[in-house]
Short mmCIF file of C-alpha atoms and ligand atoms in Angstrom, two decimals:
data_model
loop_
_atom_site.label_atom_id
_atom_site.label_comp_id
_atom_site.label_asym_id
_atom_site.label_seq_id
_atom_site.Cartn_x
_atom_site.Cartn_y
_atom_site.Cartn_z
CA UNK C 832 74.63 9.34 53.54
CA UNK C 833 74.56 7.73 50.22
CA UNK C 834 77.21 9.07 47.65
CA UNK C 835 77.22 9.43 43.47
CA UNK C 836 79.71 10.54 41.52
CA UNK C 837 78.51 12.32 38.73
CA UNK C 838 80.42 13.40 35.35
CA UNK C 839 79.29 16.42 33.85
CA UNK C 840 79.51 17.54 30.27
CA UNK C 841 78.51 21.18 29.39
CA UNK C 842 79.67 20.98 25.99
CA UNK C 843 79.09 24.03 23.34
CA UNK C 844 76.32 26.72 22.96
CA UNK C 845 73.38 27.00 25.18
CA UNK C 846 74.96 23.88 26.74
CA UNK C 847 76.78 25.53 29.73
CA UNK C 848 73.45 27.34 30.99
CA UNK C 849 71.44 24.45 30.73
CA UNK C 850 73.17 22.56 32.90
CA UNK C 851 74.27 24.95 35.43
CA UNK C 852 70.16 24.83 36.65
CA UNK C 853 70.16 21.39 36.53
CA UNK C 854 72.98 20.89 38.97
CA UNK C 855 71.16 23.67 41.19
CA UNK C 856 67.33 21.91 40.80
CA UNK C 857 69.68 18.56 41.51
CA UNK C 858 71.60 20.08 44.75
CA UNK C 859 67.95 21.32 46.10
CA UNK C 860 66.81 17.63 45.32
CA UNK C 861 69.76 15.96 47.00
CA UNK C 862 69.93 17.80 50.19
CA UNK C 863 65.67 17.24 50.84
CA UNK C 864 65.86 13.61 50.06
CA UNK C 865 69.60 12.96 52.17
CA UNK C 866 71.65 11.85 49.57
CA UNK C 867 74.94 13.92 47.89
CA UNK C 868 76.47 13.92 44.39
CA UNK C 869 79.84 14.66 43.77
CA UNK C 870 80.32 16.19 40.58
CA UNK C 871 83.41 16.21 38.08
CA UNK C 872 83.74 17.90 34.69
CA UNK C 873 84.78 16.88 31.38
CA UNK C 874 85.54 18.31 28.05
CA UNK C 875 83.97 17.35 25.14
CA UNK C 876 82.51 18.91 21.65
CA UNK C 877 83.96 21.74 20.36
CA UNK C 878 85.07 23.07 23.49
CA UNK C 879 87.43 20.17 24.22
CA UNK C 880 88.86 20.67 20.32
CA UNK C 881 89.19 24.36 21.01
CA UNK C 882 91.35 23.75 23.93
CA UNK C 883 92.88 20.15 23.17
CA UNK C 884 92.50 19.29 19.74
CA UNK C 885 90.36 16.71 20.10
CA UNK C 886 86.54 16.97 20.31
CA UNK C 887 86.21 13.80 22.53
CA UNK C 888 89.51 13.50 24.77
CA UNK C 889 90.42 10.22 26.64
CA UNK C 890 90.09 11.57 30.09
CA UNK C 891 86.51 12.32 29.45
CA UNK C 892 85.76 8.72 28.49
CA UNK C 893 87.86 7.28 31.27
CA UNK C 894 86.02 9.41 33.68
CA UNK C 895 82.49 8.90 32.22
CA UNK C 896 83.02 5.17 32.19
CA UNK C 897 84.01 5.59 35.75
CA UNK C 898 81.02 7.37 36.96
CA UNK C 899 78.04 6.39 38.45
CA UNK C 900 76.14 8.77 35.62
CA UNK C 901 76.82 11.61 33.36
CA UNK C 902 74.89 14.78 32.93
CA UNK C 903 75.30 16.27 29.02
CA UNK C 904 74.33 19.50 28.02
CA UNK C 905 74.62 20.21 24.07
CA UNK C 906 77.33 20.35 21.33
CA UNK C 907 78.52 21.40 18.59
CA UNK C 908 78.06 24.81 16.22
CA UNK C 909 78.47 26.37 12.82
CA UNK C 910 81.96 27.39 14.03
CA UNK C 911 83.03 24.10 14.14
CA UNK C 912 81.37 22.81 10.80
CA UNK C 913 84.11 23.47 8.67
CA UNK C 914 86.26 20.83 10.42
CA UNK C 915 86.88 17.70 8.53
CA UNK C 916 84.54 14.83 9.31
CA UNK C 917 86.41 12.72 12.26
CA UNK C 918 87.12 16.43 14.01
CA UNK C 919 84.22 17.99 14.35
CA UNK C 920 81.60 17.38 17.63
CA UNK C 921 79.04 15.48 16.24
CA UNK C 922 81.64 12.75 15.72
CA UNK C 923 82.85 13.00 18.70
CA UNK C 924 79.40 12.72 19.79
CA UNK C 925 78.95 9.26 18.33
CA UNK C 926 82.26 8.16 18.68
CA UNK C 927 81.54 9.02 22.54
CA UNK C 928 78.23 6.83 22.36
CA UNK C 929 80.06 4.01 21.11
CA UNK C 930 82.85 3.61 23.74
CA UNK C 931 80.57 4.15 26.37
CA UNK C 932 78.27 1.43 24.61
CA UNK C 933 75.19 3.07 25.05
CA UNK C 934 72.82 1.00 22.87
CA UNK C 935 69.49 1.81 24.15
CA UNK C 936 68.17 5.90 23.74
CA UNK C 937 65.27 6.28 25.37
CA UNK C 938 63.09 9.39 24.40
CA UNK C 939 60.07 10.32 26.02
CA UNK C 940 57.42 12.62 24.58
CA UNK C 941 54.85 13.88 27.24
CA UNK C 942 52.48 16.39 26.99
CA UNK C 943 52.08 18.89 29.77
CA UNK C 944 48.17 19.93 30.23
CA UNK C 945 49.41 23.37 30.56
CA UNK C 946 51.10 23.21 27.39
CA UNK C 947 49.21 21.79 24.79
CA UNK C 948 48.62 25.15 23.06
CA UNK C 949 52.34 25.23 22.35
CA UNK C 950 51.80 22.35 19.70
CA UNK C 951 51.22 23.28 16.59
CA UNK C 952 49.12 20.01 16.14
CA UNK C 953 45.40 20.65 17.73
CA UNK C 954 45.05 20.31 21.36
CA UNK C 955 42.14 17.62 21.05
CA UNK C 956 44.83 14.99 18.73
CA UNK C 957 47.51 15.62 21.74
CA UNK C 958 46.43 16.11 24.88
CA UNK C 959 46.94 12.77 27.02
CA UNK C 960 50.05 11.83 24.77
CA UNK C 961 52.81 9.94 26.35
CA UNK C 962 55.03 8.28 24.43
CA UNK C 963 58.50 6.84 24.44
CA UNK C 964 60.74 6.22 21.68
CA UNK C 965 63.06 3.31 22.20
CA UNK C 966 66.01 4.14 19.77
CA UNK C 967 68.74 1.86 19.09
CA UNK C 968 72.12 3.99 18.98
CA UNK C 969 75.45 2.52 18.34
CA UNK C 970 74.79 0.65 15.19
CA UNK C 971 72.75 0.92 11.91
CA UNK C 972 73.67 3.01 9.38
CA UNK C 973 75.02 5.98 11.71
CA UNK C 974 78.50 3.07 12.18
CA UNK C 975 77.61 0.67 9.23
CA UNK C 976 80.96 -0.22 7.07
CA UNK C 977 81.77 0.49 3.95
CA UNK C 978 80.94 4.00 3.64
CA UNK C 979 82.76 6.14 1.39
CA UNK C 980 82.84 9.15 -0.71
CA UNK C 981 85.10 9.94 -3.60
CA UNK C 982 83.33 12.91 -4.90
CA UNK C 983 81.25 10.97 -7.26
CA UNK C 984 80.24 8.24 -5.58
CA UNK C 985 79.07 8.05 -1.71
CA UNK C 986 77.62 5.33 0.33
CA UNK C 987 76.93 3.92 3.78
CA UNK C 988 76.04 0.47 4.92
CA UNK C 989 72.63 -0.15 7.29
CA UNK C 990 74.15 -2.81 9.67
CA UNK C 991 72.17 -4.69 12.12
CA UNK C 992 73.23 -7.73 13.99
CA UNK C 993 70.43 -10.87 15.42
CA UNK C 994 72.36 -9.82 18.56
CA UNK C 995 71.85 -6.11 18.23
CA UNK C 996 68.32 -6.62 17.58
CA UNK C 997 67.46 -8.73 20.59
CA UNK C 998 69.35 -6.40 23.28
CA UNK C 999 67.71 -3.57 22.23
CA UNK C 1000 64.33 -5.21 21.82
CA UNK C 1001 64.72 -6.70 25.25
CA UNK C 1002 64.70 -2.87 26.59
CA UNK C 1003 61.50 -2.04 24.92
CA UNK C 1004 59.69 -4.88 25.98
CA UNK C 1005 60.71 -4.26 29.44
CA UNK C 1006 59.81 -1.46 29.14
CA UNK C 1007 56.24 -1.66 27.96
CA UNK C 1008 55.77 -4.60 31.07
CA UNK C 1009 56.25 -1.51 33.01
CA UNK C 1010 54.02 0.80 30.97
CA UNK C 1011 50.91 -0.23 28.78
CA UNK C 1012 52.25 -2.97 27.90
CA UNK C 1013 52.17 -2.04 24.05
CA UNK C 1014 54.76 -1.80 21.41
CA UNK C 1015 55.34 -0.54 18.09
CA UNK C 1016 58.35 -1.57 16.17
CA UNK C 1017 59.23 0.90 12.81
CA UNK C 1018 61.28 -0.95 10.40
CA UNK C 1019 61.03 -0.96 6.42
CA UNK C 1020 60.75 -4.44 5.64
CA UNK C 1021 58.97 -3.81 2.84
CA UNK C 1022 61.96 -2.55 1.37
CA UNK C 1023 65.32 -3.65 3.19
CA UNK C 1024 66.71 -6.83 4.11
CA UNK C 1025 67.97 -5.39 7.67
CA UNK C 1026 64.60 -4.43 8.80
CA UNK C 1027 63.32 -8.06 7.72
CA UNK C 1028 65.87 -9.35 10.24
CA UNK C 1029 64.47 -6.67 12.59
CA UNK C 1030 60.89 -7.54 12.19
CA UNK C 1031 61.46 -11.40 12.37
CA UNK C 1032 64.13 -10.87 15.30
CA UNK C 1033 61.20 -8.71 17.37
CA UNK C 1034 58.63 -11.01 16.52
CA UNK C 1035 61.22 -14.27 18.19
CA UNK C 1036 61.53 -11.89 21.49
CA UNK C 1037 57.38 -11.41 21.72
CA UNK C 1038 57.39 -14.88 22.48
CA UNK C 1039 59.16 -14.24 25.99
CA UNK C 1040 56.27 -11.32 26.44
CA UNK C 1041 52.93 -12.91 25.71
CA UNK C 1042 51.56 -9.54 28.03
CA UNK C 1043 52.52 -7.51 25.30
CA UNK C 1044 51.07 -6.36 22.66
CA UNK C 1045 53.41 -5.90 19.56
CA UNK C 1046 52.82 -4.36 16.26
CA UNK C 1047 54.60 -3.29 13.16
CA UNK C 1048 54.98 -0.58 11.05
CA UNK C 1049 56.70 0.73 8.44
CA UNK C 1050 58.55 4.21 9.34
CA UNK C 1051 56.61 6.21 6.36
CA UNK C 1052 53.19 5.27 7.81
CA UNK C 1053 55.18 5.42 11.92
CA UNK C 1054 55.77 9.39 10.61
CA UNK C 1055 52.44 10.16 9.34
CA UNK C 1056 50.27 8.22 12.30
CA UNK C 1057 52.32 10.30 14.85
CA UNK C 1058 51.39 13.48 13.45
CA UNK C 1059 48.17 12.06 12.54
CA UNK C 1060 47.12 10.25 16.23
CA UNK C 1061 49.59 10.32 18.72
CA UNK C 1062 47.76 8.37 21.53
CA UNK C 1063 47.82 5.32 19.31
CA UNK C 1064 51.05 5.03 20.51
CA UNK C 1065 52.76 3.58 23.74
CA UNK C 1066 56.36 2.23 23.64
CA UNK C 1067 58.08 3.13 19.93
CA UNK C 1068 60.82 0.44 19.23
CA UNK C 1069 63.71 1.54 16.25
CA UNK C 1070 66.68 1.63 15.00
CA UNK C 1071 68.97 4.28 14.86
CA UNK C 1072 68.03 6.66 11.79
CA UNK C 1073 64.51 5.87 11.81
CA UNK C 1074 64.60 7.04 15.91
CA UNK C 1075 66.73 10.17 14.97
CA UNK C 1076 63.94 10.62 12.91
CA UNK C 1077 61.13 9.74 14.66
CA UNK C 1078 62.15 11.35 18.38
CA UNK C 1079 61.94 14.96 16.27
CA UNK C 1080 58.92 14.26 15.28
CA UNK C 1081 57.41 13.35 18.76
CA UNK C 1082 58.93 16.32 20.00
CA UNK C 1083 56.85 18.73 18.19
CA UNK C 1084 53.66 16.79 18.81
CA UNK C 1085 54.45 17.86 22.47
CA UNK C 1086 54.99 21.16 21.84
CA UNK C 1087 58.70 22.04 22.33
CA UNK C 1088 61.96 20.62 22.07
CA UNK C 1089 63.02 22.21 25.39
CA UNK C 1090 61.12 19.94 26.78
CA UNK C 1091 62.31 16.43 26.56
CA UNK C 1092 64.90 14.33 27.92
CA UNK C 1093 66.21 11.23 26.94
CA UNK C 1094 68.91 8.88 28.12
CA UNK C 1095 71.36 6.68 27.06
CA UNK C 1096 71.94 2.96 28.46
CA UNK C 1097 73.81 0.50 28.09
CA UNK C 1098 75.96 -2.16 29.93
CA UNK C 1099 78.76 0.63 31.69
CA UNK C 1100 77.37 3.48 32.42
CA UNK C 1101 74.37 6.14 30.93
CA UNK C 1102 74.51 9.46 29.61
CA UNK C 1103 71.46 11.68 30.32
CA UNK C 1104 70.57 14.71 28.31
CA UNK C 1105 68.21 16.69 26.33
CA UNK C 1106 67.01 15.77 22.62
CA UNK C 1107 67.61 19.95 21.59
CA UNK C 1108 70.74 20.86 20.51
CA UNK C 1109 73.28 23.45 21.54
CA UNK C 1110 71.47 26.49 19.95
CA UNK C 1111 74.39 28.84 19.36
CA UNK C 1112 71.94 31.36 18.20
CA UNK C 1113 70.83 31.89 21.68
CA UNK C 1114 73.45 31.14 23.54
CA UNK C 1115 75.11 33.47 26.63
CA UNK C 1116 71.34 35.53 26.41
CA UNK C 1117 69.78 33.70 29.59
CA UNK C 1118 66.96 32.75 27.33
CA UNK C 1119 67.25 29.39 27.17
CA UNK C 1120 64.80 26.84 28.49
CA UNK C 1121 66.20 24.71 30.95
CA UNK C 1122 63.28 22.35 31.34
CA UNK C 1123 64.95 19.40 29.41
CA UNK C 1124 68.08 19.11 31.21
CA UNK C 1125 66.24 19.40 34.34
CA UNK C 1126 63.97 16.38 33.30
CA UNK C 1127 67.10 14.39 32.28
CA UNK C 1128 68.35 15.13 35.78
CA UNK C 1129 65.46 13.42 37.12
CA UNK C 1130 65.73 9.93 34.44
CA UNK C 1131 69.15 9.94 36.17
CA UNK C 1132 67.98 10.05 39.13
CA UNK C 1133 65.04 7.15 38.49
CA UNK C 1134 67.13 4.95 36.30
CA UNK C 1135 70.92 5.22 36.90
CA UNK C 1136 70.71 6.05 40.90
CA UNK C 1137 67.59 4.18 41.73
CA UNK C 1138 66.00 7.54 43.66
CA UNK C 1139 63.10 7.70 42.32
CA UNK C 1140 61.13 9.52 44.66
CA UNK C 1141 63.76 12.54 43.88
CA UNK C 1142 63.18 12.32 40.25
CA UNK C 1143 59.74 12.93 40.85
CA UNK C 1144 60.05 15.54 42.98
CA UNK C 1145 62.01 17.05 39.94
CA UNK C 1146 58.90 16.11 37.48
CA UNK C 1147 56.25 17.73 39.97
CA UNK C 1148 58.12 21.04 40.95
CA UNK C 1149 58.52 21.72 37.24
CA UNK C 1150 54.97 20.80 36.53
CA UNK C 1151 54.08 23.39 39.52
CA UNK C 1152 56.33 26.26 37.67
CA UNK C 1153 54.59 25.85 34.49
CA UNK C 1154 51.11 25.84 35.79
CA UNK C 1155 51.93 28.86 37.60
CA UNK C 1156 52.48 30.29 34.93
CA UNK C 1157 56.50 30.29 34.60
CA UNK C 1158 57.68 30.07 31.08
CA UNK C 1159 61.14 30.83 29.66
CA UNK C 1160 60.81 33.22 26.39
CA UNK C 1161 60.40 29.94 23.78
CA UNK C 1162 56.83 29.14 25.51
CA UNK C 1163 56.50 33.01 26.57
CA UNK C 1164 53.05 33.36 24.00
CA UNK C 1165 51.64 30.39 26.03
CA UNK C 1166 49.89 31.20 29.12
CA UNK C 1167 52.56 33.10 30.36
CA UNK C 1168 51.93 34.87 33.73
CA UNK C 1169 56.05 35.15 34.53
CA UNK C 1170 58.84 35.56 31.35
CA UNK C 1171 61.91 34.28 33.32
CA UNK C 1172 65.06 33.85 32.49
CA UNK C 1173 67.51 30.77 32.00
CA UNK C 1174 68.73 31.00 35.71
CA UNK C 1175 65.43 32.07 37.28
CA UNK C 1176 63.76 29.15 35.92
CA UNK C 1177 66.23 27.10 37.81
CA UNK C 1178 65.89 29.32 40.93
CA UNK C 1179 62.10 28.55 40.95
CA UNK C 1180 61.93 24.91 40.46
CA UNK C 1181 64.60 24.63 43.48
CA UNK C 1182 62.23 26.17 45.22
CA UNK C 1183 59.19 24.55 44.72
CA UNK C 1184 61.56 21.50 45.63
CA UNK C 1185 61.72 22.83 48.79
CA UNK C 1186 58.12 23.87 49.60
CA UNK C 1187 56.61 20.57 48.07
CA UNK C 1188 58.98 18.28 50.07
C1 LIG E 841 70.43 13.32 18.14
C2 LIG E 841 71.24 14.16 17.19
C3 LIG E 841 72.51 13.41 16.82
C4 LIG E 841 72.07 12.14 16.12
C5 LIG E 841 73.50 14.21 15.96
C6 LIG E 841 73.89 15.52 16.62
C7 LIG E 841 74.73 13.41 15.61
O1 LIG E 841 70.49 14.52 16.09
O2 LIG E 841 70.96 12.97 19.21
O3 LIG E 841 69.30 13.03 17.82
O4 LIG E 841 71.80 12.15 14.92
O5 LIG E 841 72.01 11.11 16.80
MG1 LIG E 842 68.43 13.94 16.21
#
């Protein structure tokens, strides 16, 4: 039987709950398509400062970089904000990013039909949307040096490489071959050198993908057409703060943000996890919605352990809970026939798992 080792990373808030149901939708997904995962935990957020010190420890990058994949949940919380800078989970976050080299975020942004009242956009601008946001995220500003501030004067530095610009490029045209074979890159060229070099860099790489069709556009306009007309897009191409950006705004077009995966790739390993954060709010009530870690599951499934036909077993028995009418309490006013909780949610798509085998 085929074996993965899996790292697993909780983290903070709502973050433990999340992922306990996607382990149990991925055990019921494992044993009906005859493979195993062996899992192993790791630290990291404000969990692993509470109990070491440090909110990204070495063990848990050793062991991610070791593993096949690595499941995240959520970090970070007000309790933790007071922290200087280099302390506090968020930097750990991108700190952990970096070492792990994960250039290339992909977000996607797909309505479900049973959902589209959960928008706050019309259903007629976003029903058939499905999208996916190709974010570059180790470099740009979020790691650009100098950045400084003295109390009077602050700064960062918007860094992009030729090199960075092609790898991550590369990934989005790949991906549209595989998709509708259309991309949008969002730069401000109008405005900043380092999206010139973006937009001249993308435009060398369409050469290689004559299938493709490429265009441009600045991140002001990218904002307002998404909002505006969704379906004009396909594959999203962008740099780090313009994604960040951007992937929130896709999110609400589709309704909720406990909804949507993403994942992290690069040249060691991935990191697979939802685009909400840890929700501390709600955290320990069994109220959140599971539905995004669940759908990461499956991307690391499709792209890290190459079983696809699991991961969409994963997609369709979540489909099948929300068009019977199974709905955490976030998307409880829409079309609700079941308010579950955290954990029963998880129950029922291991079910259907089972029964649509
Ligand atoms: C995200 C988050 C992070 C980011 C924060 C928590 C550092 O907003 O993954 O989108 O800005 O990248
Ligand atoms: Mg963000």
């Amino acid at each position: 039987m085929k074996e993965y080792n899996i790292s697993i990373i909780k983290g903070d808030g709502i973050g433990p709950e999340i992922v306990d149901e996607a382990i149990k939708v991925l055990d019921a997904v494992s044993y009906e398509c005859n493979f195993h995962l062996n899992y192993k935990e790791y630290l990291m957020g404000g969990i692993a400062y509470d109990v070491t010190g440090n909110p990204l420890p070495q063990e848990t990058i050793t062991g991610v970089i070791n593993s096949d994949a690595c499941l995240f949940g959520a970090i970070g919380g007000a309790k933790w904000d007071k922290l200087p800078r280099d302390l506090r989970p968020e930097s750990g976050l991108l700190r952990f990013r970096k070492e792990l080299a994960v250039f290339a975020n992909l977000r996607p942004a797909v309505i479900y039909d049973e959902l589209v009242n959960a928008s706050t956009l019309k259903a007629e601008v976003i029903e058939g949307v499905d999208l996916m946001v190709v974010r570059e995220l180790i470099g740009g500003i979020y790691f650009g040096e100098p950045r400084a501030n003295d109390g009077q004067t602050a700064y960062n530095t918007m860094v992009y490489t030729k090199d960075e610009i092609v790898r991550i490029a590369k990934v989005a045209f790949d991906l549209a071959m595989k998709r509708s074979r259309k991309l949008c890159s969002v730069d401000k060229a109008n405005v900043l050198e380092v999206s010139q070099l973006w937009r001249d860099t993308v435009e060398e790489i369409a050469v290689d993908y004559p299938e493709v069709e490429l265009s441009h556009m600045y991140v002001d306009n990218a904002a307002m057409q998404l909002v505006r007309n969704p379906r004009q897009f396909d594959v999203i191409l962008t740099g780090n703060i313009f994604g960040d950006i951007l992937s929130d705004t896709a999110s609400m077009v589709v309704g909720s943000i406990g909804l949507l995966p993403s994942a992290s790739t690069g040249e060691k390993t991935a990191i697979y996890e939802p685009i909400h954060g840890s929700a501390p709010d709600i955290a320990g009530q069994g109220i959140a919605n599971p539905i995004a870690t669940m759908e990461s599951a499956a991307m690391m499934l499709r792209y890290s352990l190459g079983e696809s036909k699991a991961a969409d077993l994963i997609e369709l028995s979540i489909k099948k809970a929300l068009q019977d009418g199974y709905r955490t309490k976030d998307l409880a006013s829409y079309d609700a026939k079941h308010v579950v909780t955290t954990a029963e949610m998880g129950e029922i798509v291991a079910n259907y798992i089972h029964k649509l085998k």
